[in-house]
Amino acid sequence: MRDRGELRDMLINSLPENAIQWDHKATSIDAFETNQYEVKFANGRAFRADVLIGADGAWSKVRPLMTTAKPEYSDTCFNEIAYPADGREAERLAVAIGTGTLVTTAPGKGIIAHRNADSSISGYVALNKPESWIRSIDFSHAQNSRELVYAQFKGRSEQLVDFITMSTLAKPTIRPIFALPVGHDWSRKVGITLIGDATHLMSPFAGEGANLAMYDGADLAGAIIANPNDLEQAILTYELALFERTLDVARMSAENLRLFFGETAPHSVVDLFSGLFSPET
Ligand SMILES: Cc1cc2nc3c(=O)[nH]c(=O)nc-3n(C[C@H](O)[C@H](O)[C@H](O)COP(=O)(O)OP(=O)(O)OC[C@H]3O[C@@H](n4cnc5c(N)ncnc54)[C@H](O)[C@@H]3O)c2cc1C
């Protein structure tokens, strides 16, 4: 997580002061016939805008103004694991990871862990489980939840199960993987659009979510700069390119999730990476 924190700080520090208004949680958005939008915040403030860009992630409050598409649970959930750089756990587990990323998969389960720049380790234990299973566990109780997750890996290599039992996270977060339907889109509505996960939430298995989010922002900015007097044209140009570039990535990410934790794992993952890195490609 540390590398992500550093990247986040770099991006935030590159912005003009006050570009971000912290502590403004949007609670509702109203659309008016004048094609204006009013956003109300939990702190009691509100503003009206002629153009509203929803960059508010998976559970976007802006998206329902444009489409009825909703994120759907993928049947895979991630349980966070982590080990500090200076702990004996990281030293021991690093042997299995090397300097990059460890991926182990089997039908319905897997462990993914990577070394951060400061040598700490973070990762996920992935499980294919129904939402009812997730809701039945108190993940705030680290020891209990670790034991329940560990139970799914009984009989596996000791070196691998150590990734679960030695995690030092006091409050492991469970992350059910949701995705928007592949290929969903919307009809143009004046003065409103979406970027990032708000528009194309997908499983992390194309490795493109953050890239796409940043690309969307840059692309929309470029379209506005190119059409300074016609914002509708700018948004239309942006959206046409957005739908096109997103479709294949969303499809790949859904397919890869199946390859990682479906019935054919781990051979399907070996085939996937062999194809990606074969001399012909
Ligand atoms: C377990 C996991 C692993 C992942 N691994 C990778 C990876 O390896 N590579 C990769 O590229 N992508 C990965 N992703 C995906 C990546 O995290 C997302 O695609 C990316 O963060 C999308 O950026 P975003 O800015 O659109 O949304 P977010 O990062 O979700 O940002 C949305 C922002 O909106 C704010 N917000 C939300 N609601 C409101 C509200 N009501 N009012 C005010 N603010 C609000 C949030 O606080 C947040 O700051 C992973 C995702 C998960 C869940």
Coordinates of C-alpha atoms and ligand atoms in Angstrom, one line a residue:
M1 CA 0.0 0.0 0.0
R2 CA 2.9 2.3 0.7
D3 CA 3.9 2.7 -3.0
R4 CA 0.3 3.6 -3.8
G5 CA 0.3 6.2 -0.9
E6 CA 3.5 7.8 -2.4
L7 CA 2.0 7.9 -5.9
R8 CA -1.2 9.5 -4.5
D9 CA 0.9 12.1 -2.6
M10 CA 2.8 12.9 -5.8
L11 CA -0.4 13.4 -7.8
I12 CA -2.0 15.5 -5.1
N13 CA 1.1 17.7 -4.6
S14 CA 1.1 18.5 -8.3
L15 CA -2.3 20.2 -8.0
P16 CA -2.9 23.9 -7.2
E17 CA -3.8 24.5 -3.6
N18 CA -7.6 24.2 -2.9
A19 CA -8.1 22.2 -6.1
I20 CA -9.3 19.4 -3.8
Q21 CA -12.0 20.3 -1.2
W22 CA -11.5 17.7 1.5
D23 CA -14.3 16.5 3.8
H24 CA -17.0 17.0 1.2
K25 CA -19.0 13.7 1.0
A26 CA -21.6 14.0 -1.7
T27 CA -24.9 12.8 -0.3
S28 CA -27.3 13.7 -3.2
I29 CA -27.3 15.2 -6.7
D30 CA -30.3 16.8 -8.3
A31 CA -30.7 17.5 -12.1
F32 CA -32.6 20.6 -13.2
E33 CA -34.4 21.3 -16.5
T34 CA -31.8 24.1 -17.1
N35 CA -29.3 21.3 -17.5
Q36 CA -27.6 22.3 -14.2
Y37 CA -26.7 20.0 -11.4
E38 CA -26.8 20.6 -7.7
V39 CA -24.6 18.5 -5.4
K40 CA -25.3 18.4 -1.7
F41 CA -22.7 17.4 0.8
A42 CA -22.8 15.8 4.3
N43 CA -21.2 18.9 5.8
G44 CA -24.2 21.0 4.8
R45 CA -22.7 22.7 1.8
A46 CA -24.0 22.5 -1.7
F47 CA -23.1 23.8 -5.2
R48 CA -24.7 24.1 -8.6
A49 CA -22.7 23.4 -11.8
D50 CA -23.2 23.5 -15.6
V51 CA -20.9 20.6 -16.0
L52 CA -20.6 17.6 -13.6
I53 CA -17.9 15.0 -14.0
G54 CA -18.4 11.9 -11.8
A55 CA -15.0 10.6 -10.7
D56 CA -16.4 9.1 -7.5
G57 CA -15.5 5.4 -8.0
A58 CA -17.3 2.1 -7.8
W59 CA -20.4 3.4 -5.9
S60 CA -20.7 6.6 -7.9
K61 CA -23.5 9.0 -6.9
V62 CA -23.3 10.6 -10.3
R63 CA -23.7 7.4 -12.4
P64 CA -27.4 6.7 -11.6
L65 CA -28.2 10.1 -13.3
M66 CA -26.9 8.6 -16.5
T67 CA -27.5 4.8 -16.5
T68 CA -29.3 2.1 -14.6
A69 CA -26.2 -0.2 -14.8
K70 CA -25.1 -1.3 -11.4
P71 CA -21.9 -3.1 -10.2
E72 CA -22.4 -6.8 -9.8
Y73 CA -20.5 -9.1 -7.4
S74 CA -18.1 -11.3 -9.3
D75 CA -18.2 -14.2 -6.7
T76 CA -14.5 -13.5 -5.8
C77 CA -13.5 -11.6 -2.7
F78 CA -10.0 -10.4 -1.6
N79 CA -8.8 -10.6 2.0
E80 CA -5.9 -8.2 2.6
I81 CA -2.6 -9.4 4.1
A82 CA 0.4 -7.3 5.0
Y83 CA 3.9 -7.6 6.6
P84 CA 6.0 -4.7 7.7
A85 CA 9.5 -4.2 6.1
D86 CA 11.4 -4.6 9.4
G87 CA 9.5 -7.7 10.6
R88 CA 10.8 -11.3 10.6
E89 CA 7.6 -12.3 8.6
A90 CA 8.6 -10.2 5.6
E91 CA 12.1 -11.6 5.6
R92 CA 10.8 -15.2 5.6
L93 CA 8.0 -14.7 3.1
A94 CA 10.1 -12.6 0.7
V95 CA 12.0 -15.8 -0.2
A96 CA 8.8 -17.0 -2.0
I97 CA 8.2 -13.7 -3.7
G98 CA 11.6 -12.6 -4.8
T99 CA 11.6 -8.9 -5.7
G100 CA 8.3 -8.8 -7.7
T101 CA 5.0 -10.4 -7.3
L102 CA 3.9 -13.9 -6.2
V103 CA 0.8 -15.4 -7.8
T104 CA -0.5 -18.8 -6.6
T105 CA -3.9 -20.0 -7.8
A106 CA -6.2 -23.0 -7.6
P107 CA -9.8 -23.5 -8.5
G108 CA -11.7 -21.1 -6.2
K109 CA -8.8 -19.6 -4.3
G110 CA -5.4 -18.0 -4.5
I111 CA -2.7 -15.9 -2.9
I112 CA -1.2 -12.8 -4.5
A113 CA 1.6 -10.9 -2.7
H114 CA 4.1 -8.3 -3.8
R115 CA 7.2 -6.5 -2.4
N116 CA 6.8 -2.8 -2.0
A117 CA 9.7 -0.5 -2.7
D118 CA 10.5 -0.3 1.1
S119 CA 10.6 -4.2 1.2
S120 CA 7.3 -4.5 3.1
I121 CA 4.9 -6.9 1.6
S122 CA 1.2 -6.5 0.8
G123 CA -1.3 -8.7 -0.9
Y124 CA -4.5 -10.6 -1.0
V125 CA -5.9 -14.0 -0.3
A126 CA -8.6 -14.5 -3.0
L127 CA -11.6 -16.8 -2.4
N128 CA -14.6 -17.6 -4.6
K129 CA -17.4 -17.2 -2.0
P130 CA -21.0 -16.0 -2.1
E131 CA -21.9 -12.7 -0.6
S132 CA -23.7 -14.5 2.3
W133 CA -20.4 -16.0 3.4
I134 CA -18.7 -12.6 3.5
R135 CA -21.6 -11.2 5.5
S136 CA -21.4 -14.1 8.0
I137 CA -17.9 -13.2 9.1
D138 CA -16.8 -10.4 11.5
F139 CA -13.6 -9.3 9.7
S140 CA -12.9 -6.7 12.4
H141 CA -11.8 -9.7 14.6
A142 CA -8.5 -10.3 12.9
Q143 CA -7.7 -13.7 14.5
N144 CA -11.1 -15.2 13.8
S145 CA -11.2 -14.1 10.2
R146 CA -7.6 -15.2 9.6
E147 CA -8.6 -18.7 10.9
L148 CA -11.6 -18.9 8.6
V149 CA -9.6 -17.9 5.6
Y150 CA -6.8 -20.3 6.7
A151 CA -9.3 -23.1 6.9
Q152 CA -9.8 -22.8 3.1
F153 CA -6.1 -23.6 2.6
K154 CA -5.6 -26.6 4.9
G155 CA -3.2 -29.1 3.5
R156 CA -1.4 -26.6 1.2
S157 CA 2.3 -25.9 1.4
E158 CA 3.3 -24.4 4.8
Q159 CA 5.2 -21.7 3.1
L160 CA 2.0 -20.5 1.4
V161 CA -0.3 -20.7 4.4
D162 CA 2.2 -18.7 6.3
F163 CA 1.1 -15.8 4.1
I164 CA -2.3 -16.0 5.8
T165 CA -1.4 -16.9 9.4
M166 CA 1.6 -14.5 9.7
S167 CA -0.2 -11.4 8.4
T168 CA 0.2 -8.6 10.9
L169 CA -2.8 -6.5 9.8
A170 CA -4.8 -5.7 12.9
K171 CA -8.0 -5.1 10.9
P172 CA -7.9 -6.9 7.6
T173 CA -10.2 -5.4 5.0
I174 CA -12.3 -7.7 2.9
R175 CA -12.8 -6.5 -0.6
P176 CA -15.5 -8.2 -2.6
I177 CA -14.7 -7.7 -6.3
F178 CA -17.5 -6.0 -8.1
A179 CA -17.7 -5.1 -11.8
L180 CA -20.1 -3.1 -14.0
P181 CA -21.6 -5.1 -16.9
V182 CA -19.2 -5.4 -19.8
G183 CA -20.1 -3.0 -22.6
H184 CA -22.6 -0.9 -20.7
D185 CA -23.0 2.6 -22.0
W186 CA -25.5 5.5 -21.9
S187 CA -27.1 8.1 -24.1
R188 CA -25.6 11.5 -24.0
K189 CA -27.0 13.8 -21.3
V190 CA -26.2 17.5 -21.4
G191 CA -23.4 18.6 -19.0
I192 CA -22.6 15.4 -17.3
T193 CA -20.2 12.5 -17.7
L194 CA -18.1 10.0 -15.8
I195 CA -14.4 9.0 -15.5
G196 CA -12.6 6.1 -13.9
D197 CA -14.3 3.3 -12.0
A198 CA -17.5 5.3 -11.9
T199 CA -17.8 4.5 -15.6
H200 CA -15.9 1.1 -16.0
L201 CA -15.5 -0.6 -12.7
M202 CA -13.9 -4.0 -13.4
S203 CA -12.0 -6.8 -11.7
P204 CA -8.3 -5.9 -11.1
F205 CA -7.2 -8.8 -13.4
A206 CA -6.5 -6.7 -16.5
G207 CA -4.3 -4.5 -14.3
E208 CA -5.7 -1.4 -16.0
G209 CA -8.2 0.2 -13.6
A210 CA -5.9 2.9 -12.4
N211 CA -4.3 3.4 -15.8
L212 CA -7.7 3.8 -17.4
A213 CA -8.9 6.2 -14.7
M214 CA -5.9 8.5 -15.3
Y215 CA -6.2 8.2 -19.1
D216 CA -9.9 9.1 -18.9
G217 CA -9.1 12.3 -16.9
A218 CA -6.3 13.3 -19.3
D219 CA -8.4 12.5 -22.4
L220 CA -11.4 14.5 -21.2
A221 CA -9.2 17.4 -20.3
G222 CA -7.7 17.2 -23.8
A223 CA -11.1 17.2 -25.4
I224 CA -12.2 20.3 -23.4
I225 CA -9.0 22.1 -24.3
A226 CA -9.6 21.3 -28.0
N227 CA -13.3 22.5 -27.8
P228 CA -13.1 25.5 -25.5
N229 CA -16.4 26.9 -26.7
D230 CA -18.4 23.7 -27.1
L231 CA -18.3 21.6 -24.0
E232 CA -21.0 19.2 -25.3
Q233 CA -18.8 18.4 -28.3
A234 CA -15.9 17.9 -26.0
I235 CA -17.8 15.4 -23.8
L236 CA -19.2 13.6 -26.8
T237 CA -15.8 13.2 -28.3
Y238 CA -14.5 11.9 -25.0
E239 CA -17.3 9.4 -24.5
L240 CA -17.1 7.9 -28.0
A241 CA -13.4 7.1 -27.4
L242 CA -14.1 6.1 -23.8
F243 CA -16.6 3.3 -24.8
E244 CA -14.3 2.0 -27.5
R245 CA -11.1 1.8 -25.3
T246 CA -13.0 0.3 -22.3
L247 CA -14.8 -2.6 -24.0
D248 CA -11.9 -4.9 -24.7
V249 CA -10.2 -4.2 -21.3
A250 CA -13.5 -4.9 -19.4
R251 CA -14.0 -8.1 -21.3
M252 CA -10.3 -9.2 -20.7
S253 CA -10.6 -8.4 -17.0
A254 CA -13.8 -10.5 -16.6
E255 CA -12.2 -13.4 -18.6
N256 CA -8.9 -13.2 -16.6
L257 CA -10.7 -13.4 -13.3
R258 CA -12.3 -16.7 -14.5
L259 CA -8.8 -17.9 -15.6
F260 CA -7.2 -17.1 -12.3
F261 CA -9.7 -18.7 -9.9
G262 CA -11.9 -20.9 -12.2
E263 CA -11.9 -24.7 -12.6
T264 CA -8.9 -24.7 -15.0
A265 CA -6.5 -22.8 -12.6
P266 CA -3.6 -22.8 -12.3
H267 CA -2.9 -24.1 -15.8
S268 CA -5.1 -21.4 -17.3
V269 CA -2.9 -18.8 -15.6
V270 CA 0.3 -20.4 -16.9
D271 CA -1.1 -20.4 -20.4
L272 CA -2.2 -16.8 -20.0
F273 CA 1.3 -15.6 -19.0
S274 CA 3.0 -18.0 -21.5
G275 CA 1.0 -16.3 -24.3
L276 CA 1.8 -12.8 -23.0
F277 CA 5.5 -13.4 -22.8
S278 CA 6.2 -15.9 -25.7
P279 CA 8.9 -14.8 -28.1
E280 CA 6.2 -14.5 -30.9
T281 CA 4.2 -11.8 -29.0
Ligands
LIG1 C1 -8.4 -5.2 -4.5 C2 -8.1 -4.3 -5.6 C3 -6.9 -4.4 -6.3 C4 -6.6 -3.5 -7.4 N1 -5.4 -3.6 -8.0 C5 -5.2 -2.8 -9.1 C6 -4.0 -2.9 -9.8 O1 -3.1 -3.7 -9.5 N2 -3.8 -2.1 -10.9 C7 -4.8 -1.2 -11.3 O2 -4.6 -0.5 -12.3 N3 -5.9 -1.1 -10.7 C8 -6.2 -1.9 -9.6 N4 -7.4 -1.8 -8.9 C9 -8.4 -0.9 -9.5 C10 -8.1 0.5 -9.1 O3 -7.9 0.6 -7.7 C11 -9.2 1.4 -9.6 O4 -9.5 1.1 -10.9 C12 -8.8 2.9 -9.5 O5 -8.6 3.2 -8.1 C13 -10.0 3.8 -10.0 O6 -9.7 5.1 -9.7 P1 -10.9 6.1 -9.6 O7 -10.3 7.4 -9.3 O8 -11.9 6.0 -10.7 O9 -11.8 5.6 -8.3 P2 -11.3 5.6 -6.8 O10 -9.9 5.2 -6.7 O11 -12.3 4.6 -6.1 O12 -11.6 7.1 -6.3 C14 -12.9 7.6 -6.1 C15 -12.8 8.7 -5.2 O13 -14.1 9.3 -5.0 C16 -14.4 9.5 -3.7 N5 -15.8 9.4 -3.4 C17 -16.6 8.3 -3.6 N6 -17.9 8.6 -3.2 C18 -17.9 9.9 -2.9 C19 -18.9 10.8 -2.4 N7 -20.2 10.3 -2.2 N8 -18.6 12.0 -2.1 C20 -17.3 12.5 -2.3 N9 -16.3 11.7 -2.7 C21 -16.6 10.4 -3.0 C22 -13.6 8.4 -2.9 O14 -13.3 8.9 -1.6 C23 -12.3 8.4 -3.8 O15 -11.4 9.3 -3.4 C24 -7.6 -2.6 -7.8 C25 -8.9 -2.6 -7.2 C26 -9.1 -3.4 -6.1 C27 -10.5 -3.4 -5.4

